[in-house]
Backbone as CSV, one residue per row, in Angstrom:
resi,resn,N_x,N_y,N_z,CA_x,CA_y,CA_z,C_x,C_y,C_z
1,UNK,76.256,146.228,166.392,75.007,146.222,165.622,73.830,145.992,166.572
2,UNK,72.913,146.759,166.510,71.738,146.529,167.293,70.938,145.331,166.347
3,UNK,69.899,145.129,168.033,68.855,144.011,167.621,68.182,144.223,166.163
4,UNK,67.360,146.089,166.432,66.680,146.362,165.349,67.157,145.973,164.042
5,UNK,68.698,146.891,164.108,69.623,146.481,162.363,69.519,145.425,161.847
6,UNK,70.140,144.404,162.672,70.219,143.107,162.494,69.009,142.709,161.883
7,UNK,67.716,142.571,162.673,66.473,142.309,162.130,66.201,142.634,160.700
8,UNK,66.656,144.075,160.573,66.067,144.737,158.834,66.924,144.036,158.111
9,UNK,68.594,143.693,158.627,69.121,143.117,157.356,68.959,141.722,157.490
10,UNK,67.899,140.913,158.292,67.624,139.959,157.656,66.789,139.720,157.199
11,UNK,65.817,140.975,157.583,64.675,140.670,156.409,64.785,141.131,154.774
12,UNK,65.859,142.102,154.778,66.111,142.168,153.679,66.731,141.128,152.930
13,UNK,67.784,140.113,153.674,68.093,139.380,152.367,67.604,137.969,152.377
14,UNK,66.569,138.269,153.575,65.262,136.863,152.723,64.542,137.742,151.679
15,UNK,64.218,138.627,151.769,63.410,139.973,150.737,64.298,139.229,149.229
16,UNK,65.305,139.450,149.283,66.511,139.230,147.754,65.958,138.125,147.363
17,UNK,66.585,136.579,148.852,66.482,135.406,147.889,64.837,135.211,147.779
18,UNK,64.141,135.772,148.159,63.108,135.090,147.648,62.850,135.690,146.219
19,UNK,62.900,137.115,146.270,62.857,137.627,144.947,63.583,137.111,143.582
20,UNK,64.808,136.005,143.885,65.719,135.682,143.713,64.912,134.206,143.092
21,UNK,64.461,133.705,143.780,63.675,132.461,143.273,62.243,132.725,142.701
22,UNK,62.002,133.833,142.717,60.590,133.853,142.243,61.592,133.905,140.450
23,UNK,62.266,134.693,140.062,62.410,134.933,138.558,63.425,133.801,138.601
24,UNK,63.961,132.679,139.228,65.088,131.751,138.924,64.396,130.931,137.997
25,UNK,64.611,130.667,136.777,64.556,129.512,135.817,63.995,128.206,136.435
26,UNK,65.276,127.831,136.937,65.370,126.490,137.594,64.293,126.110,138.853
27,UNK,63.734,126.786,139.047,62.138,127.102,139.877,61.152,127.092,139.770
28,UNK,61.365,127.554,138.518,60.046,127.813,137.862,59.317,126.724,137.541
29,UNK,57.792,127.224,138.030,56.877,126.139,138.468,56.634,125.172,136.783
30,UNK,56.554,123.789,136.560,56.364,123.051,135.628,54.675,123.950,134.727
31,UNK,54.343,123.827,133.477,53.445,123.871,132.844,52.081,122.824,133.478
32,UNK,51.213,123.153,133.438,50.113,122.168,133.691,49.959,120.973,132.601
33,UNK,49.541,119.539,132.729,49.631,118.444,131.918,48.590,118.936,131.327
34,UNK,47.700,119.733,131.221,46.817,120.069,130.443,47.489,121.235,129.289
35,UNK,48.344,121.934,129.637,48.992,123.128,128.744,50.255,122.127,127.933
36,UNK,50.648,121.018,128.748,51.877,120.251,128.010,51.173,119.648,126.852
37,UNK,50.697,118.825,126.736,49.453,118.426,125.985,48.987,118.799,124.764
38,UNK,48.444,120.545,125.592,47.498,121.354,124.468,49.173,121.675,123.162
39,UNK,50.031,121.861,124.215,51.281,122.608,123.327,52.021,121.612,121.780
40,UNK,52.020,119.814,123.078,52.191,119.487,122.261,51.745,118.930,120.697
41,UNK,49.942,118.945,121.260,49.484,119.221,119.549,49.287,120.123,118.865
42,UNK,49.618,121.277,118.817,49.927,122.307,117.930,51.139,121.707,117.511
43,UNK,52.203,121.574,118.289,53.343,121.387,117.727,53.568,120.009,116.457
44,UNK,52.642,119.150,117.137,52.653,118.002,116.129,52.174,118.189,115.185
45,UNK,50.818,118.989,115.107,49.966,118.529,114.125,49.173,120.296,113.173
46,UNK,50.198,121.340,113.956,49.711,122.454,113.173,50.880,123.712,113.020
47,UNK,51.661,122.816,112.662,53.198,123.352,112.235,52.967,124.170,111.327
48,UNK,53.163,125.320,110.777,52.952,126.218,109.213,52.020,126.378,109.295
49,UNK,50.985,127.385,108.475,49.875,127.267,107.514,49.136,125.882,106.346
50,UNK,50.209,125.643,106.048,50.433,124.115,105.464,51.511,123.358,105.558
51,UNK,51.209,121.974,104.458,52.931,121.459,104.379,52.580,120.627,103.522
52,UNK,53.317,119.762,102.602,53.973,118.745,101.881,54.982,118.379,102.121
53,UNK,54.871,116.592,101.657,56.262,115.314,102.368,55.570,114.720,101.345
54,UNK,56.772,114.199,100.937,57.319,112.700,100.681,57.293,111.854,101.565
55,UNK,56.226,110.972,101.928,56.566,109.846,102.593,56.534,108.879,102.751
56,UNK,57.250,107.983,103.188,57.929,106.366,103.165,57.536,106.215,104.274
57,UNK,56.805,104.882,104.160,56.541,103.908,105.379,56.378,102.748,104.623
58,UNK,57.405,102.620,106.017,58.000,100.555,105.651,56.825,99.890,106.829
59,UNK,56.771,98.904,106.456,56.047,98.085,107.732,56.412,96.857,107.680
60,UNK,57.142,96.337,108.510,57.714,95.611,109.116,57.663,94.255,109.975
61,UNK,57.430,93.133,109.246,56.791,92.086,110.189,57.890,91.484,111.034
62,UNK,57.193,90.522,111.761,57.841,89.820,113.066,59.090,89.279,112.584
63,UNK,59.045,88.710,111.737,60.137,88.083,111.091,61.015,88.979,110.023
64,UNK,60.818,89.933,109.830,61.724,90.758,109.499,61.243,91.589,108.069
65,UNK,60.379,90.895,107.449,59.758,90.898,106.029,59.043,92.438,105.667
66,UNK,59.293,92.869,104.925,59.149,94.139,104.696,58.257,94.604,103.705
67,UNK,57.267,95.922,103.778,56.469,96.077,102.674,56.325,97.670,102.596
68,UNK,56.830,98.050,101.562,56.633,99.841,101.562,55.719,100.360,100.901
69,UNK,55.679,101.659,101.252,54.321,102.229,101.059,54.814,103.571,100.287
70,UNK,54.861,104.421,99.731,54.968,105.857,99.258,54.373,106.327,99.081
71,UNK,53.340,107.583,99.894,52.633,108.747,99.564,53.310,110.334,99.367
72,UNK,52.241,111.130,98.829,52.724,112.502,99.031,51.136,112.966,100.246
73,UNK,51.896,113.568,101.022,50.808,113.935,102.074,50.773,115.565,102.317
74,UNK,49.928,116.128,102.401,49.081,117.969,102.533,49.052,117.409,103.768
75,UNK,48.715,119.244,103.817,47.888,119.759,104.918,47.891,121.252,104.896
76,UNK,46.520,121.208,105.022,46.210,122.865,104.992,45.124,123.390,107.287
77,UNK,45.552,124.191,106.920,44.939,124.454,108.610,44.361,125.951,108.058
78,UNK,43.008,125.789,108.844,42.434,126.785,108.631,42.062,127.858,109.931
79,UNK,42.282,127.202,111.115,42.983,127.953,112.081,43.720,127.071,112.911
80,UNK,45.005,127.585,113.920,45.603,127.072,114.660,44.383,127.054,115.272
81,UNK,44.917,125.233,116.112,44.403,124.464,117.055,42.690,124.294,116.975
82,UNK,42.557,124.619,115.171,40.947,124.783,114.833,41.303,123.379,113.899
83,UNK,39.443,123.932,112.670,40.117,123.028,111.314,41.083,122.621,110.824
84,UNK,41.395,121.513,110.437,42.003,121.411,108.921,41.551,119.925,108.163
85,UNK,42.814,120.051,106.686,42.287,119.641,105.696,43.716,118.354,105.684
86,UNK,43.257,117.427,105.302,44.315,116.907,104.908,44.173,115.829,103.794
87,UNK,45.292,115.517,103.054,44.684,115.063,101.710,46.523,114.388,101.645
88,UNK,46.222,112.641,101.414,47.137,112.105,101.132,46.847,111.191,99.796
89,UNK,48.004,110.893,98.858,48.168,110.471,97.573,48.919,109.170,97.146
90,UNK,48.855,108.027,97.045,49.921,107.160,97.500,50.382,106.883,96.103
91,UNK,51.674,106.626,95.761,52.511,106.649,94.500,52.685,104.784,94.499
92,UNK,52.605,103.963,95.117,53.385,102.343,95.229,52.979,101.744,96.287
93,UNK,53.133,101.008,96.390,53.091,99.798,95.608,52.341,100.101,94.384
94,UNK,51.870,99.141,93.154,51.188,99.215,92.124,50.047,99.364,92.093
95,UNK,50.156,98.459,93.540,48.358,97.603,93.991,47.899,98.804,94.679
96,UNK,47.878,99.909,95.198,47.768,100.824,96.125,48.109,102.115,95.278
97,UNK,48.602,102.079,94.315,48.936,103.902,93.647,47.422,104.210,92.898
98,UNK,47.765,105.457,93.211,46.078,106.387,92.927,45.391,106.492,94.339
99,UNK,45.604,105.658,95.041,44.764,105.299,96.290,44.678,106.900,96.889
100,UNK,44.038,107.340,97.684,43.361,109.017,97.902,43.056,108.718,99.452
101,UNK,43.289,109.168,100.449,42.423,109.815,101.499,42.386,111.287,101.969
102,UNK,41.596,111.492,102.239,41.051,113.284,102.992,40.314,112.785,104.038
103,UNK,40.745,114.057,104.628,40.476,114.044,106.303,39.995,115.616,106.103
104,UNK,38.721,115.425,106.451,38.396,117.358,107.213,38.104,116.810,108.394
105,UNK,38.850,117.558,109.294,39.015,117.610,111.012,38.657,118.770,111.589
106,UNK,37.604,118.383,112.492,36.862,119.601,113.542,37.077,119.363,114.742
107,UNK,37.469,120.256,115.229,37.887,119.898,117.074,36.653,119.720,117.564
108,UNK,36.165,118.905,118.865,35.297,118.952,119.373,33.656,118.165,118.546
109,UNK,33.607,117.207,117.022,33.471,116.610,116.702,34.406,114.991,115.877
110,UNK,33.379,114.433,115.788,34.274,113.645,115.167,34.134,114.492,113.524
111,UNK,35.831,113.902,112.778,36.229,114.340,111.659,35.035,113.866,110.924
112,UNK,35.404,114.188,109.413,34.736,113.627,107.907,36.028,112.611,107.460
113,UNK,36.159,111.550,107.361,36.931,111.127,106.407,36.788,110.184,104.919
114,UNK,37.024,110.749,104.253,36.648,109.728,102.640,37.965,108.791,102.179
115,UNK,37.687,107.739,101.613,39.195,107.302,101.127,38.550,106.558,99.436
116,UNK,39.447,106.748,98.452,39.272,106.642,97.007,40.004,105.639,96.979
117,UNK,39.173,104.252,96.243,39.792,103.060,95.772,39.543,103.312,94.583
118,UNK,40.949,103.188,93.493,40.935,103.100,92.429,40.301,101.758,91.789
119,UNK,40.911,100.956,92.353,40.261,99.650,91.339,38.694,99.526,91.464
120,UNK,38.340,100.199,92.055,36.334,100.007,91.860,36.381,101.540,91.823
121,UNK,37.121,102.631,91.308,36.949,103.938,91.071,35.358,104.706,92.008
122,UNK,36.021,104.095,93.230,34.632,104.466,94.502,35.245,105.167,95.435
123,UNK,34.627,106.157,95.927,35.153,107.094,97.010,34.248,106.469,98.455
124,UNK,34.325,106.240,99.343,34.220,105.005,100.688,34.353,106.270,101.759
125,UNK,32.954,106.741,101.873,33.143,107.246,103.435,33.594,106.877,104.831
126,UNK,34.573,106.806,105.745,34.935,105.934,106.754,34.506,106.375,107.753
127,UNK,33.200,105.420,108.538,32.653,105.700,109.487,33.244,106.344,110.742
128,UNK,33.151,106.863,111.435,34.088,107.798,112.966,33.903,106.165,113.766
129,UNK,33.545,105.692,113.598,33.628,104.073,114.532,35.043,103.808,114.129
130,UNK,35.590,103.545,112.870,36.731,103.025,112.333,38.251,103.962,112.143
131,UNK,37.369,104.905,113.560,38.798,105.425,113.317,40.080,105.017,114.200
132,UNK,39.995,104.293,114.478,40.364,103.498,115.528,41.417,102.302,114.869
133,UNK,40.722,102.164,113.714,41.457,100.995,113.066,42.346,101.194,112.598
134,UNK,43.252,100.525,111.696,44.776,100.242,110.843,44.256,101.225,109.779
135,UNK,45.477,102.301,109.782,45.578,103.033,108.795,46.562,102.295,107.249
136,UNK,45.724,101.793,106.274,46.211,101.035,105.240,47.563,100.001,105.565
137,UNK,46.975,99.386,106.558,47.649,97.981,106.844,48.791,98.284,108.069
138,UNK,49.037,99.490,108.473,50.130,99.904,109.333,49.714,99.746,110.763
139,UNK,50.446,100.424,111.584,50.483,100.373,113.049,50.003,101.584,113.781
140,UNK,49.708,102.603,112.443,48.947,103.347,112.716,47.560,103.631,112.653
141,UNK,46.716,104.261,113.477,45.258,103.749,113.213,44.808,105.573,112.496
142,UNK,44.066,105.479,111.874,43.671,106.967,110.894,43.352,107.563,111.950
143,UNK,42.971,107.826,113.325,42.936,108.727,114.311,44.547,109.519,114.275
144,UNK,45.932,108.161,114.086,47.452,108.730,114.286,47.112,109.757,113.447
145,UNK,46.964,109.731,112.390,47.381,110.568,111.128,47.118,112.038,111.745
146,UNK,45.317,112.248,111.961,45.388,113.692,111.972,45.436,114.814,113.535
147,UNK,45.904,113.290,114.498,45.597,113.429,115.690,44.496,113.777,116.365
148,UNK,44.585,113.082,117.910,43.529,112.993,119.073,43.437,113.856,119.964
149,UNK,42.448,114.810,119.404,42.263,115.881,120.057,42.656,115.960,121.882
150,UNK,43.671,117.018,122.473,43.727,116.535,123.980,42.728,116.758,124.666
151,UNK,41.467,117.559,124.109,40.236,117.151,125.370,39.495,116.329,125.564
152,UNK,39.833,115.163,124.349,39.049,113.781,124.461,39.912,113.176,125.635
153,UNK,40.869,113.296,126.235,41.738,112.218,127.868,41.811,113.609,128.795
154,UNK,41.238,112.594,129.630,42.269,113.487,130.978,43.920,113.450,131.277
155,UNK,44.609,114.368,131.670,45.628,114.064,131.947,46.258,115.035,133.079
156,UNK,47.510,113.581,133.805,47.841,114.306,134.424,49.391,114.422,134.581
157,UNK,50.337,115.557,135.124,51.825,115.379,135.021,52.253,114.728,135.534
158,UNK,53.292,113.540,135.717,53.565,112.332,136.355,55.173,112.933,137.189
159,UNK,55.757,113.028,135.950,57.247,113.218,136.371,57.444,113.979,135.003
160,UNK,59.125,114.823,135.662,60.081,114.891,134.143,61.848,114.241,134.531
161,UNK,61.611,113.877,132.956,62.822,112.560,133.150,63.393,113.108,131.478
162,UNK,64.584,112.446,131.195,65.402,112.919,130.057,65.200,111.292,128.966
163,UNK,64.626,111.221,127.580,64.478,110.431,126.713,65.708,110.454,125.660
164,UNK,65.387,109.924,125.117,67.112,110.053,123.825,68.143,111.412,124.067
165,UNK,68.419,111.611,125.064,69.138,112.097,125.528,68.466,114.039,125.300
166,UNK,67.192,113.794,125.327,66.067,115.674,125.502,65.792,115.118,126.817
167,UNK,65.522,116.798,127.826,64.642,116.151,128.809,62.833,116.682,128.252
168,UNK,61.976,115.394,129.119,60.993,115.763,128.740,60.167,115.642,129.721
169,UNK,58.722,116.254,129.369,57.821,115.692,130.294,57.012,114.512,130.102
170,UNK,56.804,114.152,131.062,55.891,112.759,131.457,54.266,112.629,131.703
171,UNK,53.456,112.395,130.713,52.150,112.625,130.981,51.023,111.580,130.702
172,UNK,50.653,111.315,131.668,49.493,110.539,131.522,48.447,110.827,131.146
173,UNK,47.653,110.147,129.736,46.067,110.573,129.578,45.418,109.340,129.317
174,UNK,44.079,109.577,130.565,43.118,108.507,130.133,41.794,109.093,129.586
175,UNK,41.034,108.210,128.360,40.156,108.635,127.493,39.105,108.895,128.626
176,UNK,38.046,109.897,128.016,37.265,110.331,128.838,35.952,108.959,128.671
177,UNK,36.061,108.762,126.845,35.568,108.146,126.496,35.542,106.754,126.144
178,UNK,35.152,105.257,125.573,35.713,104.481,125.421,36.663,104.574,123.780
179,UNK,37.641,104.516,123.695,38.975,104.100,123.007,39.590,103.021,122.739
180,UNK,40.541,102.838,121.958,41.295,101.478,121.681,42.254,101.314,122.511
181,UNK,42.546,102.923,123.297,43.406,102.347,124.511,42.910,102.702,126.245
182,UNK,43.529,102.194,127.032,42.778,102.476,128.058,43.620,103.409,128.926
183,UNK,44.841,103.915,128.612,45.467,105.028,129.235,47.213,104.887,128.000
184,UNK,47.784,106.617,128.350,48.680,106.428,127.618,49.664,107.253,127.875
185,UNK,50.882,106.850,127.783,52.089,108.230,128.903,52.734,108.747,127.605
186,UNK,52.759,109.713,127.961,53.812,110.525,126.716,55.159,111.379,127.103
187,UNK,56.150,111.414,126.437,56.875,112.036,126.695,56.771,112.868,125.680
188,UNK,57.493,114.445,126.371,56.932,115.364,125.440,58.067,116.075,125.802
189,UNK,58.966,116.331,124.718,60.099,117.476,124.465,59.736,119.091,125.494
190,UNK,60.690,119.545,126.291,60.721,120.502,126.773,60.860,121.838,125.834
191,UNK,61.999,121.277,125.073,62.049,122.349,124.411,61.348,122.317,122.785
192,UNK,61.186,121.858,122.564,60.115,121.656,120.797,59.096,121.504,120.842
193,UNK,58.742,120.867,122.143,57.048,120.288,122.705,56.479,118.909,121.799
194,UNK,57.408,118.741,121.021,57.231,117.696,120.379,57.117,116.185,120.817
195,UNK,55.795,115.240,120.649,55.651,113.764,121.775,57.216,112.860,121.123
196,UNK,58.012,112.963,122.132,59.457,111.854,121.630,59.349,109.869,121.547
197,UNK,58.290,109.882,122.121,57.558,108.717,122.718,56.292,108.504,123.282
198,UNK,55.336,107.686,122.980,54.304,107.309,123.329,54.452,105.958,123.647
199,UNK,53.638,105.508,124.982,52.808,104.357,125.172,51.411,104.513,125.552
200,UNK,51.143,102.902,125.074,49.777,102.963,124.107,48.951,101.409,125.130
201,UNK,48.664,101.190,126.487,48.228,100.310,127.139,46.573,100.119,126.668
202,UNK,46.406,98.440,126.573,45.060,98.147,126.199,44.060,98.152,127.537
203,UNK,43.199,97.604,127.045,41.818,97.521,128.390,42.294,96.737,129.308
204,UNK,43.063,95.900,129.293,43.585,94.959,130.187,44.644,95.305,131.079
205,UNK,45.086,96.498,130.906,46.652,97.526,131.078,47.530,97.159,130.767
206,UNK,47.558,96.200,129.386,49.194,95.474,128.934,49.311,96.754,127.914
207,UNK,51.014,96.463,127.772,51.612,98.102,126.542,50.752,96.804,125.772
208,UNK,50.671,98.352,124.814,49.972,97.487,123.364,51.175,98.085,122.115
209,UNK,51.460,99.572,122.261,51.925,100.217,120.881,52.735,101.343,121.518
210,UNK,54.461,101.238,120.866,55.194,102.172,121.366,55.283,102.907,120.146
211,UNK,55.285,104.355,120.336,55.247,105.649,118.705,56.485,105.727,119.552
212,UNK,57.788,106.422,118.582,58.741,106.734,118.695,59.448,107.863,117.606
213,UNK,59.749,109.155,118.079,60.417,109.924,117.205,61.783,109.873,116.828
214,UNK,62.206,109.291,115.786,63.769,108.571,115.569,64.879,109.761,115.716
215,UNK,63.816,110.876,114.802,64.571,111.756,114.220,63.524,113.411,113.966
216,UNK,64.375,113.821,114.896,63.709,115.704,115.244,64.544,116.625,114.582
217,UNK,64.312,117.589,113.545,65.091,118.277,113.063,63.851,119.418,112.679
218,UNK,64.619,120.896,112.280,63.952,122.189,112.431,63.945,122.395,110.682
219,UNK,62.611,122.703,110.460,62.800,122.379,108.808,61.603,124.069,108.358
220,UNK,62.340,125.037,107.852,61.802,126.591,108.268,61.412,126.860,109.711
221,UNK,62.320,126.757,110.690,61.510,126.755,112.054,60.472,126.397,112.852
222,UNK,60.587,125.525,111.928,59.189,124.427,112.761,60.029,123.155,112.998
223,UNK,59.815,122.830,114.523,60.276,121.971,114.701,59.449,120.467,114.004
224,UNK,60.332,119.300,113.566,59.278,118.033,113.019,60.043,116.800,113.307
225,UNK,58.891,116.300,113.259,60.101,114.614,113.659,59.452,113.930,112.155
226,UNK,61.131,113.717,111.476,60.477,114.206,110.017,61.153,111.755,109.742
227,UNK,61.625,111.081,110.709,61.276,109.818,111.036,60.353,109.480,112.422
228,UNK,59.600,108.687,112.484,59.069,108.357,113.455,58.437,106.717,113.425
229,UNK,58.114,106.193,114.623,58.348,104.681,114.363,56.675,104.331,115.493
230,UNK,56.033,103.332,114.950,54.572,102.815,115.930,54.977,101.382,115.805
231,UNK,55.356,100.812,117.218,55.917,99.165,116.896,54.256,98.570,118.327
232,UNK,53.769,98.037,117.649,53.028,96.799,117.684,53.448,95.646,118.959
233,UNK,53.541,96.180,120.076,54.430,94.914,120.868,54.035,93.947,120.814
234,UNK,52.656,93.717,121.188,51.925,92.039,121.012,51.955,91.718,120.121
235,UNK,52.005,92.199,118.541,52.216,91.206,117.589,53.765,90.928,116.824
236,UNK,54.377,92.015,117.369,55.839,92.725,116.738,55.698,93.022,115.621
237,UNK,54.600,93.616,114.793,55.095,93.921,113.613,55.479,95.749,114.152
238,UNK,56.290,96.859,113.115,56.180,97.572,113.181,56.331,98.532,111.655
239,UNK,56.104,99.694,112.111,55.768,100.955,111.231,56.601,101.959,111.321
240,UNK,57.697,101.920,110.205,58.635,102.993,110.425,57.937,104.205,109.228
241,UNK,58.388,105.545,109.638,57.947,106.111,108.557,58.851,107.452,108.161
242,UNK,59.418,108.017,107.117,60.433,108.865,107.058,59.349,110.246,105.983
243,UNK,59.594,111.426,106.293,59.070,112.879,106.057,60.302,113.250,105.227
244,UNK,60.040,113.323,103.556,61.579,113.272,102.887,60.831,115.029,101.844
245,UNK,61.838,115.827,101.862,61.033,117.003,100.862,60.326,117.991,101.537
246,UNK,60.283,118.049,103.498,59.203,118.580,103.919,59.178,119.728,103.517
247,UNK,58.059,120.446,103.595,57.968,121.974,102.921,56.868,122.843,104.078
248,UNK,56.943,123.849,104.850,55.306,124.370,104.902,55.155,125.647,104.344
249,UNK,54.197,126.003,104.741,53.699,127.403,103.887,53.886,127.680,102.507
250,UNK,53.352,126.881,101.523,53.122,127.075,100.321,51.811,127.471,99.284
251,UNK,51.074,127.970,100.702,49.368,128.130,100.127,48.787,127.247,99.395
252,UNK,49.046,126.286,99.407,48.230,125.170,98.961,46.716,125.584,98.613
253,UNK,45.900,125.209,97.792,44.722,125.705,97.027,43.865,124.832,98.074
254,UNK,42.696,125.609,98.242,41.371,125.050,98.997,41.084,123.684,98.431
255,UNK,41.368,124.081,96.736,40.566,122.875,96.184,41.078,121.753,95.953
256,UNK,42.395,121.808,96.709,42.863,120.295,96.303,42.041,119.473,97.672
257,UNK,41.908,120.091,98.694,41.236,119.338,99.697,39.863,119.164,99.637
258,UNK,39.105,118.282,98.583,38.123,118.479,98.138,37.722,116.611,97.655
259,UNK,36.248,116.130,97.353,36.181,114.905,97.220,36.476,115.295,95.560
260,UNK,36.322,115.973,94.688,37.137,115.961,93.330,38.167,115.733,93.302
261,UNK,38.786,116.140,94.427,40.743,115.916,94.031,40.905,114.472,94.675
262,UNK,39.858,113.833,95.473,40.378,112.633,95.599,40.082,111.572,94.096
263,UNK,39.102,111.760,92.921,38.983,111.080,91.861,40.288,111.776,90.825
264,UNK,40.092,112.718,91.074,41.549,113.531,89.830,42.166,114.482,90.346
265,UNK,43.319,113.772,91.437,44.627,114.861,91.842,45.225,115.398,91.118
266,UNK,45.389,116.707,91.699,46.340,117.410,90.806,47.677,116.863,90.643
267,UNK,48.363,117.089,89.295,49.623,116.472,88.573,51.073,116.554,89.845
268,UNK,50.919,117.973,90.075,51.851,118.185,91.056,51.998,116.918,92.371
269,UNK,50.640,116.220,92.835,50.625,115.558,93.675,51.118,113.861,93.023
270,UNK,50.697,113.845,92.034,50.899,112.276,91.290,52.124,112.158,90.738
271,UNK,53.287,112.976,90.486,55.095,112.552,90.230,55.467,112.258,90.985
């Protein structure tokens, strides 16, 4: 074999393997923490056209003591990764049934949110200051509910590591702005894109609040984590919450997402 030959056939089969690793899977360069992110709130929070649940949330004190909650919860989207509407109904406790909130959510402002107390039959605009706070006594604050838009944090990809036995990615976001937290890592399903875990560090950088997805299952091809859990470390109370009945795409009417339907829901929503 001459020098020349030799030469071509080794440039040819660096030519292969590289060609070879450019289309290999296992190579392939990670998503940007900005595309992990963007993916995983669509996935969380704009599953279907709409949806309806049944849902149960227990909340859970230090000592073990328990207090449940039962709503029926909407959602209508009026474009992916745009508007939407959301409109929850709570059935129980006694002290709490009739109780109403709506959320209209705009990317890139803060939302509208109203909430309807029956016993003073008053509809209570909730300032964008308070969104921050305890969503009706839980561990969730009414920002959880309709989610935090990802261009309010920076973020960046840390690592990928395997959680309840998915692998996922690892992402850090700190608020651009001031927040209730001061940075927060997420793990985020590879394959569903769904967050499997959150931590939630205060101004001081202690964890403050671990979210946890108990339970991921495909319900019309949308993936959902139809249990999920927000435990409170500094105080230990926590917030379990279970998605029982989920449904999406049922065209849900404009007008149930409306401040009328928070004084007189429709029947369908109140059994």
């Amino acid at each position: 074999m001459t020098r020349t030959h030799a030469g071509w056939i080794g440039s040819a089969v660096l030519a292969a393997v590289g060609a070879w690793a450019i289309a290999s899977p296992a190579v392939a360069q990670a998503p940007s923490a900005e595309e992990v992110m963007r993916r995983a709130h669509l996935a969380m929070y704009y599953a279907g056209e709409d949806m309806r649940a049944r849902v149960t949330m227990v909340l859970v004190s230090r000592d073990g003591g328990e207090r449940v909650r039962e709503m029926t919860m909407t959602r209508r989207t009026l474009k992916e990764g745009g508007e939407q509407r959301y409109f929850i109904y709570f059935h129980r406790p006694p002290d709490v049934r009739d109780l109403a909130f709506l959320v209209w959510k705009y990317p890139g402002r803060d939302d509208d949110r109203w909430l309807y107390i029956p016993a003073l039959k008053l509809v209570r605009r909730i300032a964008a200051s308070d969104k921050h706070t305890s969503f009706v006594g839980s561990d969730f604050s009414y920002e959880d509910v309709s989610g935090r838009e990802p261009e309010d944090d920076s973020h960046k990809l840390l690592r990928e590591e395997p959680v309840g036995g998915r692998e996922a990615y690892v992402v850090e976001s700190v608020p651009k702005e001031a927040a209730d937290f001061s940075r927060k890592l997420s793990w985020i399903d590879k394959t569903t894109w769904l967050p499997l875990k959150e931590e939630y560090y205060d101004r001081r950088g202690d964890l403050a609040r671990v979210y946890t997805a108990a339970e991921v299952k495909e319900v019309q091809g949308f993936w959902s984590a139809v249990k999920r859990s927000m435990r409170n470390v500094q105080s230990g109370h926590r917030t379990d919450v279970a998605f029982d009945d989920l449904r999406y795409n049922l065209k849900l009417s404009p007008e149930l997402f409306s401040e009328r339907a928070l004084r007189a829901p429709p029947a369908e929503l109140t059994r």
